[in-house]
XYZ file of C-alpha atoms in Angstrom:
526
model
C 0.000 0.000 0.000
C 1.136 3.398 -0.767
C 0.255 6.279 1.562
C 0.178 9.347 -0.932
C 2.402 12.361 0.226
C 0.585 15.518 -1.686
C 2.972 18.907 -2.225
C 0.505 21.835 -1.685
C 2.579 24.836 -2.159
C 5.369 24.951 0.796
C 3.552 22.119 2.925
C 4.277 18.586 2.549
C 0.650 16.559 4.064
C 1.221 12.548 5.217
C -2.347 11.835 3.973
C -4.400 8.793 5.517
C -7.178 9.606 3.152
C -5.668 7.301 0.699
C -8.412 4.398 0.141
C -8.170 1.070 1.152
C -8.153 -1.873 -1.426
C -9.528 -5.123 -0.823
C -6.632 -6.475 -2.313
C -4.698 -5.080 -0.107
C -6.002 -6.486 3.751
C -4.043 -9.857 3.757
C -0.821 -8.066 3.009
C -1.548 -5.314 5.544
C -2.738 -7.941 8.316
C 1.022 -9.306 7.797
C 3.552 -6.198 8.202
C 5.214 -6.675 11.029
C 4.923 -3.950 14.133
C 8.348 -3.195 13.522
C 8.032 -1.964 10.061
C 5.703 0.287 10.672
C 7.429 3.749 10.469
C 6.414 6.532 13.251
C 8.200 9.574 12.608
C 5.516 9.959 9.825
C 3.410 10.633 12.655
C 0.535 8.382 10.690
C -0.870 5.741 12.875
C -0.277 3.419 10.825
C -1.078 0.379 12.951
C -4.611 1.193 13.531
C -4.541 1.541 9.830
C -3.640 -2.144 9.201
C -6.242 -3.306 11.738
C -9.041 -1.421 9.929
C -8.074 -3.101 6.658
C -7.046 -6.364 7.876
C -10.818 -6.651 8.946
C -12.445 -5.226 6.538
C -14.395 -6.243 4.132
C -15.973 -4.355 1.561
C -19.782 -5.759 1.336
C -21.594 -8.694 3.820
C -21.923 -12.228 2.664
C -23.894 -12.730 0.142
C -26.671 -15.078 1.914
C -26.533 -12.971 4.953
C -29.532 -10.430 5.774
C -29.420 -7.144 6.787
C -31.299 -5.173 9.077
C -31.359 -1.706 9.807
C -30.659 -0.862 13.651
C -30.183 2.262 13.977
C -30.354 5.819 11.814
C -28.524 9.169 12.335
C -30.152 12.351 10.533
C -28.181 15.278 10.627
C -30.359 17.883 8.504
C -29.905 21.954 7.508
C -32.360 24.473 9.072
C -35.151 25.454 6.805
C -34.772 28.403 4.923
C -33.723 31.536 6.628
C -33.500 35.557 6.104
C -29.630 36.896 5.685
C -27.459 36.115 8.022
C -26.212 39.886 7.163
C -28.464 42.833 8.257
C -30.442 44.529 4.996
C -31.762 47.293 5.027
C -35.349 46.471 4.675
C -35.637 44.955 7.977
C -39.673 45.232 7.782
C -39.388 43.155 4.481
C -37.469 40.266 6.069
C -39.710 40.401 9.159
C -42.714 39.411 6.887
C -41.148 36.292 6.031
C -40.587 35.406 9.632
C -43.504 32.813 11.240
C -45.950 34.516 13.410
C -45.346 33.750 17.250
C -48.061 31.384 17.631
C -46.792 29.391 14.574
C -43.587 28.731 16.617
C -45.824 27.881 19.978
C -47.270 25.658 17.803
C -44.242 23.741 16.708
C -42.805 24.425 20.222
C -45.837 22.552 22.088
C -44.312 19.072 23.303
C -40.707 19.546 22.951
C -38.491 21.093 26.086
C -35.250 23.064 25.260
C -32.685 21.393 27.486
C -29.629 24.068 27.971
C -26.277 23.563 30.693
C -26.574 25.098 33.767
C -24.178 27.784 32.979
C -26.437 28.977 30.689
C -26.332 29.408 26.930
C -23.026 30.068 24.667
C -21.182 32.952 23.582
C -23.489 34.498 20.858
C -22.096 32.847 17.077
C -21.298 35.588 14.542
C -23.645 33.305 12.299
C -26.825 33.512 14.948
C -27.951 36.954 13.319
C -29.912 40.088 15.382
C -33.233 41.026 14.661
C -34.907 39.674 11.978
C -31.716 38.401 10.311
C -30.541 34.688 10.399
C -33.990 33.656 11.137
C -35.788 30.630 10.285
C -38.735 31.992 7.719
C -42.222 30.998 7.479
C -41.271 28.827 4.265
C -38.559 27.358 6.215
C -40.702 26.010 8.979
C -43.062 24.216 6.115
C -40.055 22.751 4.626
C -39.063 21.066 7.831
C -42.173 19.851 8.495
C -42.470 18.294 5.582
C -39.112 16.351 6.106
C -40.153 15.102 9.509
C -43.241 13.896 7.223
C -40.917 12.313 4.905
C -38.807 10.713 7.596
C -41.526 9.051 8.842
C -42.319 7.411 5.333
C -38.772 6.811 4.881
C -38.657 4.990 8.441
C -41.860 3.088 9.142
C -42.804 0.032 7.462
C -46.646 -1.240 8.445
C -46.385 -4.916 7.604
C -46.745 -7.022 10.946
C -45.103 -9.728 9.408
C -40.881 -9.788 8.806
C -40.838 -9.353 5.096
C -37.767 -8.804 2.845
C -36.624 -6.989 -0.455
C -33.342 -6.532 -2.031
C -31.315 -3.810 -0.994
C -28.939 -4.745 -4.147
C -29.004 -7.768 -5.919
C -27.387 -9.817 -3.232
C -28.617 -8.360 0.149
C -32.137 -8.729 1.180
C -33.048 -6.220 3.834
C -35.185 -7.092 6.425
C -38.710 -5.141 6.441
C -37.809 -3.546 3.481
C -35.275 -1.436 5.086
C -37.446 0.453 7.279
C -36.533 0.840 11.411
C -39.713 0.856 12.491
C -42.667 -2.028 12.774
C -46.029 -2.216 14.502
C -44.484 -4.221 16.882
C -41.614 -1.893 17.510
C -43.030 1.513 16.214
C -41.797 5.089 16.100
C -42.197 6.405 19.062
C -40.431 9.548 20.805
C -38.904 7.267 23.975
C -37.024 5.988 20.966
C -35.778 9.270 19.502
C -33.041 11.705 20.759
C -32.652 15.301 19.343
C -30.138 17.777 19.363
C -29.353 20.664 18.317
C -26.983 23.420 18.135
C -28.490 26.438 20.178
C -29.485 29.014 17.200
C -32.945 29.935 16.984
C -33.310 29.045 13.307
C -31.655 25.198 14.173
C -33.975 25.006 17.342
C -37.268 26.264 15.226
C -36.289 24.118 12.379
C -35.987 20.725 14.222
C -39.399 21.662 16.394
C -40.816 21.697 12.969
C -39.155 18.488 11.782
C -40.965 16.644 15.091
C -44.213 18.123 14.152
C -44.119 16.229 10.903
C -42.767 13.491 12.548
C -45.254 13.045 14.993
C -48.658 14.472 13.766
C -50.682 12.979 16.264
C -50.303 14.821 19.731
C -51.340 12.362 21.626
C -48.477 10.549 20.418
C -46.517 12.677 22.676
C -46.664 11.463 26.699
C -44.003 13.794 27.617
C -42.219 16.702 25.959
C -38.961 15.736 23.760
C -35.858 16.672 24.881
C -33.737 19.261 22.474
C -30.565 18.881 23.963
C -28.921 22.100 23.611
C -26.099 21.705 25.550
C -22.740 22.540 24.666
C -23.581 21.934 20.605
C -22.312 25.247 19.580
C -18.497 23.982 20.264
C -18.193 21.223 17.860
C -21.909 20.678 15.933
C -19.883 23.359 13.129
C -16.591 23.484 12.088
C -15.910 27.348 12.988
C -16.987 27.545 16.525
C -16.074 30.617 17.971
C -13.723 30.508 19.712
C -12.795 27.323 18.233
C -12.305 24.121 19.769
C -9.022 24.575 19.884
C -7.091 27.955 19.791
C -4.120 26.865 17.437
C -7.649 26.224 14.630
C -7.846 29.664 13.536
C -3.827 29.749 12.540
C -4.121 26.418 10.843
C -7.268 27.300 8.526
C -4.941 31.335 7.571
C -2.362 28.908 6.731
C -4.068 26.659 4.342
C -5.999 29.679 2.899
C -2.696 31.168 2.143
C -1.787 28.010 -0.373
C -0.607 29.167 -3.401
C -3.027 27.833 -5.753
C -6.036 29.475 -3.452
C -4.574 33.109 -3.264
C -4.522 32.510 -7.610
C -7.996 31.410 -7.760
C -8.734 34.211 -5.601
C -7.007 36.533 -7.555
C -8.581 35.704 -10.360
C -12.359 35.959 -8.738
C -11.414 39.437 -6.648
C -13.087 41.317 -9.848
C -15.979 39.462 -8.579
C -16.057 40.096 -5.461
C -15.114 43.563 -5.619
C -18.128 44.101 -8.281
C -21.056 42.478 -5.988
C -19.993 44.038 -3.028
C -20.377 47.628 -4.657
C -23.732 46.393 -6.046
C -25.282 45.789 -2.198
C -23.348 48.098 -0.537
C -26.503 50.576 -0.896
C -28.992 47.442 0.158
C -26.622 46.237 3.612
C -27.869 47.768 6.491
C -26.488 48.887 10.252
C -23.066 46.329 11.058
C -22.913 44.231 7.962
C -19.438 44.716 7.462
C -18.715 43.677 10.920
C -20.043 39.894 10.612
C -17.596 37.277 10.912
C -18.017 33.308 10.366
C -16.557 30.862 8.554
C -13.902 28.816 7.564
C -10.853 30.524 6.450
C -12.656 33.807 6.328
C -13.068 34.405 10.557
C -11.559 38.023 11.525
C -9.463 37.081 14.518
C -10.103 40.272 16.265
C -13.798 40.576 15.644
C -15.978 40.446 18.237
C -18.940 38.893 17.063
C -20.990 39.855 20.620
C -20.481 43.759 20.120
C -24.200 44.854 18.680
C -22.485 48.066 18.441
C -19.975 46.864 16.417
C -21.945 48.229 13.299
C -21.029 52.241 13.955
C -17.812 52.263 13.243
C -17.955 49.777 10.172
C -18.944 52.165 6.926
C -15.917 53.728 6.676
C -14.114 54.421 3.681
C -11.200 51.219 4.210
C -14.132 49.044 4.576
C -16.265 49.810 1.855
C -12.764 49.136 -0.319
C -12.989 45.842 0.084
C -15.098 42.895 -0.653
C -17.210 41.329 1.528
C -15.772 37.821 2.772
C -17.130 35.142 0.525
C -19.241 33.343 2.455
C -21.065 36.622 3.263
C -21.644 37.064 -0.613
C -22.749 33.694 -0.836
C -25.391 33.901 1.612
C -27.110 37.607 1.221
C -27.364 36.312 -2.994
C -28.816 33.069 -2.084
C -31.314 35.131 0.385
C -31.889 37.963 -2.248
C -32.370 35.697 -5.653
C -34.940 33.004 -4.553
C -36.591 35.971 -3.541
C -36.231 38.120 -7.017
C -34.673 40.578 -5.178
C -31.288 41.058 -6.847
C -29.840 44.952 -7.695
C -30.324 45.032 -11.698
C -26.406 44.990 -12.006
C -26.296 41.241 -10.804
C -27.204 38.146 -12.753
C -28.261 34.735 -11.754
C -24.861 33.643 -13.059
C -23.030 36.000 -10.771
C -25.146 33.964 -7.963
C -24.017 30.870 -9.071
C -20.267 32.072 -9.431
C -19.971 32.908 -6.198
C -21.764 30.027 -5.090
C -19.929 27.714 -6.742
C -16.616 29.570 -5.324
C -17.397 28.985 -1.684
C -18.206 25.813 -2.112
C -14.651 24.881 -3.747
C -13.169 26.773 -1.224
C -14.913 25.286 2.142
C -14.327 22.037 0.614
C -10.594 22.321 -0.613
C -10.394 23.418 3.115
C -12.041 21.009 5.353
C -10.657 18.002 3.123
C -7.589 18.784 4.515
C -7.119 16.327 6.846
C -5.501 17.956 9.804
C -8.196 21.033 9.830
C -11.146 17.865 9.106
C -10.373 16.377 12.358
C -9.797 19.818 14.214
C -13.020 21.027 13.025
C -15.260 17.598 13.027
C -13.523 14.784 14.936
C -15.800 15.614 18.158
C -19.400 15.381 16.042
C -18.262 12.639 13.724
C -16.403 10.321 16.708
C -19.921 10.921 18.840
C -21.985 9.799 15.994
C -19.486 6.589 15.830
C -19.700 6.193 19.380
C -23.509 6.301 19.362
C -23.823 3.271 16.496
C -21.141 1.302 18.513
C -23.036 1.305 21.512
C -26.011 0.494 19.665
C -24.047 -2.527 18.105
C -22.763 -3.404 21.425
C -27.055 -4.166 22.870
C -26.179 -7.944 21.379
C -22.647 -8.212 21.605
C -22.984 -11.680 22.916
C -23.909 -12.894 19.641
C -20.645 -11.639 17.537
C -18.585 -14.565 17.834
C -21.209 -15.969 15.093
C -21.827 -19.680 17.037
C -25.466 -18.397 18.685
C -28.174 -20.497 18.236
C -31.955 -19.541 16.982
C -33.294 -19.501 20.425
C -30.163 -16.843 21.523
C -31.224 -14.451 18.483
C -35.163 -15.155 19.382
C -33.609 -13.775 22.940
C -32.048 -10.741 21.099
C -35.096 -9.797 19.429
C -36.953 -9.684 22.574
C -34.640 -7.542 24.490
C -34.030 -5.040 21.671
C -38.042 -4.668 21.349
C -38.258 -3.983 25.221
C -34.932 -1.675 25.619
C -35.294 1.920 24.984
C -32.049 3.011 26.426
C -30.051 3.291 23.186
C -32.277 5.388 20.847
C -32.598 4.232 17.669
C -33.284 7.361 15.579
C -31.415 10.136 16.286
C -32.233 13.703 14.783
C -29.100 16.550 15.138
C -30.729 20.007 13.607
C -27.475 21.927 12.357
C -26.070 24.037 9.422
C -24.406 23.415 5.883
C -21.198 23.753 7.391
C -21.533 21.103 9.385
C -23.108 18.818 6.953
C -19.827 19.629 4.922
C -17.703 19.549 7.456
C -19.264 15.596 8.247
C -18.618 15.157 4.356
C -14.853 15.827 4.751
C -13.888 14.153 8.194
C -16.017 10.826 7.298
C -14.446 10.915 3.648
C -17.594 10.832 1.512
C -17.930 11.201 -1.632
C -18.850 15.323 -2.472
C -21.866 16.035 -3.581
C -22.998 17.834 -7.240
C -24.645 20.275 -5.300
C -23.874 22.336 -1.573
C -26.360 20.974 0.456
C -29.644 23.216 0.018
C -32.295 24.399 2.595
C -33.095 21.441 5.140
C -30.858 19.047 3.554
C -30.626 15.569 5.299
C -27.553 14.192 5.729
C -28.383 10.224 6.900
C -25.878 7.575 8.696
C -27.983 3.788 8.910
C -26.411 1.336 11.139
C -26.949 -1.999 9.695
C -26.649 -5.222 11.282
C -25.618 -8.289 9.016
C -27.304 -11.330 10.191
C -26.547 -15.246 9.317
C -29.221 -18.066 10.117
C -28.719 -17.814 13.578
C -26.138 -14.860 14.442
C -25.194 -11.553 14.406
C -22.078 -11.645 11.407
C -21.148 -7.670 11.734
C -22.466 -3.950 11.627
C -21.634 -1.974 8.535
C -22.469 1.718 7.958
C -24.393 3.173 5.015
C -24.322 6.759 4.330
C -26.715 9.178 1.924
C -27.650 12.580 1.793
C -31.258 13.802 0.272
C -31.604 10.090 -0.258
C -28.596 9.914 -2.764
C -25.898 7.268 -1.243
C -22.519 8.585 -0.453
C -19.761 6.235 -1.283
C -16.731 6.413 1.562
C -13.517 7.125 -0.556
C -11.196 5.722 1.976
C -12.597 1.891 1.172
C -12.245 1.108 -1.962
C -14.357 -2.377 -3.097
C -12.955 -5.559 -5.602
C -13.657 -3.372 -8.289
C -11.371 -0.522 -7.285
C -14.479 1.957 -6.532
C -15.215 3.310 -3.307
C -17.105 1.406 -1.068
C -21.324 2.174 -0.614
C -21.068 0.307 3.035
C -18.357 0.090 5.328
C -17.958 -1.877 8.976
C -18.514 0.229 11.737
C -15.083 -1.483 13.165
C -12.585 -0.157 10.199
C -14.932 3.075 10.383
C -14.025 4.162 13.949
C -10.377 3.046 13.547
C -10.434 5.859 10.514
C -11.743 8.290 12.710
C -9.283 7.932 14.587
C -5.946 7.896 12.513
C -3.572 10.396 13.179
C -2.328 13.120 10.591
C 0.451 15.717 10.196
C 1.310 18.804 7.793
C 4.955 19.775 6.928
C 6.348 22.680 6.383
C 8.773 22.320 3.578
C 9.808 18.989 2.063
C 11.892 18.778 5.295
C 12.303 16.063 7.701
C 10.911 16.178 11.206
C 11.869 19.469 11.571
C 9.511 20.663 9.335
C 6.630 19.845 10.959
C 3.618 22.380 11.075
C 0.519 20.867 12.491
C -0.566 17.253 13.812
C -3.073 15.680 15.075
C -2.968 12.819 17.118
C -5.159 11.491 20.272
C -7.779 13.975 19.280
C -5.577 16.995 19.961
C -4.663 19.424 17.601
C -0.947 20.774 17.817
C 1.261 23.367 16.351
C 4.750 22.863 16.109
């Protein structure tokens, strides 16, 4: 196996994202520990162990069953995150409070003790960076569609083929009328933005139409989700994040693009400047993008913005990005700007968060918290039946399994996390998915299904399927017999990938040289 050294500009990355062949797990299960070469600071040990066990699909005359399903989904659609300003425009668009009593009715907002988090630059003030009317119907209807996508009604086990070899028990669906949807079998978070909070209240209103359905409120665990649901936090999980994402912006091949597109930029921020209102120019979020000295909780940050320096230069691009998207599904762009220039820009942030965040080093300081939870959560959901992995249980044992999993209800088995396209992204890069055609619109759901592979009369493995919108995402870091990467992967190889360690150089140096690493979910400059 060859792990792929890539030369961006004066750094020198050890990349672990290079993908696993089949081929390749017999040879790997026989280097010998004293082979492996640490100065490369690449774990690659934990590497071997993932492939040595892996495998890239189940037996063929096995049967799967779904266990367990993570949703991570995009609010609804919002107003600009940057004040306009025709703030009476955008707060017709907002829902009327007892719309959001409505939605709120059976659901209880769980926050820490401390209190809430430092106000995100991202959260908005007034009505800006608020979930809209046609937001709240659009999450709605995906808690409708989750329920579709999750029930099946049969009372009887039936089958169908999830691909020509693997027939999927009740058709793929979680739930039964023996074991239904219910909420003592659903946990929610979310981060602790009124437009995530709204937007996930709305989901479990389509979810659960019926009120009587609901005994007791749902828990929205609010706690702490600000910190590491997104991948610019601020402050950032760790305080070294913030150098690490100026120095990959500063690559050369970024500044060029950039230098290329700064006609852009320069042209559509003249053409709002007349339509931004009070403290636009003071926002900050994003990767890459963050002012390190803005202060983000300073309403009266917005004075002292319009100056003449400021007005010289362009808005940061995800700022662009997110006032055109706001302004042209509306039909509210200044005559001087074209759909095209939306899509230009558009198009720009999205290569730019993305040739970010796949950096591995700034994928694991940014995501490794989320995306190791959301393993943790499927392992322990693995783990209610662990007796029955060494593959020798008899019909009666499984008959055993099936009646404990249908009376426990202490490992959920859907679990909803209401969040933000950055952090749907940001899940993208760290998990090594497949990108997407398209940035994840308006309440986009990103889905993780735990699947258990079953023989005739035991528990083989757990393998991990991942889609977003309903379109599967194939993990680039497996690859299958054919060379292409991998539409499941065991949950086993997919925590040891989590977490692999990774370094940037600077230089094509030796040890000397090195930048950043991250190892023992730490990130470290040198």
């Amino acid at each position: 196996m060859v792990i792929a050294l890539r030369s961006l500009s004066a750094s020198r990355t050890i990349n672990i994202f290079t993908p696993i062949k089949a081929s390749h797990t017999a040879l790997l299960h026989n280097i010998p520990s004293t082979m492996i070469t640490r100065p490369l600071f690449v774990t690659l040990s934990s590497l071997c162990l993932a492939a040595a066990t892996s495998f890239t699909k189940p037996h063929p005359n096995s049967k799967l069953r779904l266990r367990q399903v993570l949703v991570v989904h995009r609010h609804g659609d919002r107003t600009p995150i940057t004040p306009m300003k025709d703030e009476d425009y955008w707060h017709q668009t907002l829902p009327q409070p007892h719309v959001l009593d409505g939605i709120a009715k059976g659901t209880k907002l769980i926050r820490p003790p401390e209190g809430g988090p430092k106000k995100h630059g991202a959260v908005g003030r007034g009505p800006f960076g608020q979930l809209t009317m046609m937001g709240l119907l659009q999450m709605v209807s995906l808690g409708e569609r989750l329920k579709e996508e999750l029930e099946h009604y049969s009372h009887h086990e039936t089958d169908n083929d999830g691909d020509e070899h693997h027939p999927f028990v009740n058709c793929g669906r979680l739930f039964t009328p023996e074991q239904p949807l219910h909420p003592s079998r659903v946990r929610v978070m979310s981060t602790d933005f009124p437009r995530t909070v709204q937007s996930v209240q709305a989901l479990l209103t389509g979810l659960f139409p019926e009120e009587e359905d609901i005994k007791s409120p749902i828990e929205i665990d609010l706690q702490h989700t600000n910190t590491y649901f997104i991948p610019d936090p601020q402050p950032r999980q760790y305080k070294q994040q913030l150098a690490l994402e100026s120095h990959l912006a500063r690559r050369p091949h970024l500044e060029e693009r950039e230098m290329k597109l700064r006609q852009l930029a320069d042209r559509v921020t003249e053409a709002l400047d007349d339509h931004l209102g009070e403290g636009a120019k003071g926002v900050s979020f994003g990767i890459g993008e963050e002012k390190e000295d803005a202060d983000n909780n300073d309403s009266s940050i917005a004075a002292t913005t319009k100056t003449k320096t400021a007005r010289q230069k362009p808005l940061a691009w995800a700022q662009l990005a997110e006032i055109l998207v706001c302004l042209h599904s509306r039909e509210l762009l200044p005559p001087t700007l074209s759909e095209n220039d939306v899509q230009a820009v558009s198009d720009h942030v999205a290569w730019r968060w993305f040739e970010n965040l796949r950096h591995p080093v700034l994928a694991k300081s940014a995501m490794w918290k989320f995306a190791s939870r959301l393993v943790e959560n499927m392992e322990r959901k693995a783990r209610e039946n662990h007796p029955l992995y060494d593959g020798s249980s008899s019909s009666t044992e499984m008959e055993i399994v099936r009646e404990y999993e249908e009376e426990s209800i202490e490992e959920p088995w859907l679990c909803i996390y209401s969040a933000h396209d950055s952090t749907l992204i940001g899940l993208l890069c760290v998990l090594q998915l497949e990108q997407p055609a398209e940035w994840p619109e308006y309440g986009s759901a990103f889905k993780a299904e735990l699947i258990r592979e079953e023989g005739d009369d035991a528990v083989l493995r757990h393998w991990v399927r991942f889609s977003l919108n309903g379109q599967v995402l194939r993990s680039t870091w497996l690859l299958d017999e054919n060379d292409q990467p991998a539409t499941m992967v065991p949950l086993d190889g997919l925590a040891d990938m989590i977490h692999a360690e990774h370094a940037l150089f600077e230089d094509e140096g030796t040890e000397e040289g090195l930048k950043y690493s991250w190892k023992d979910g730490l990130l470290k400059e040198h």
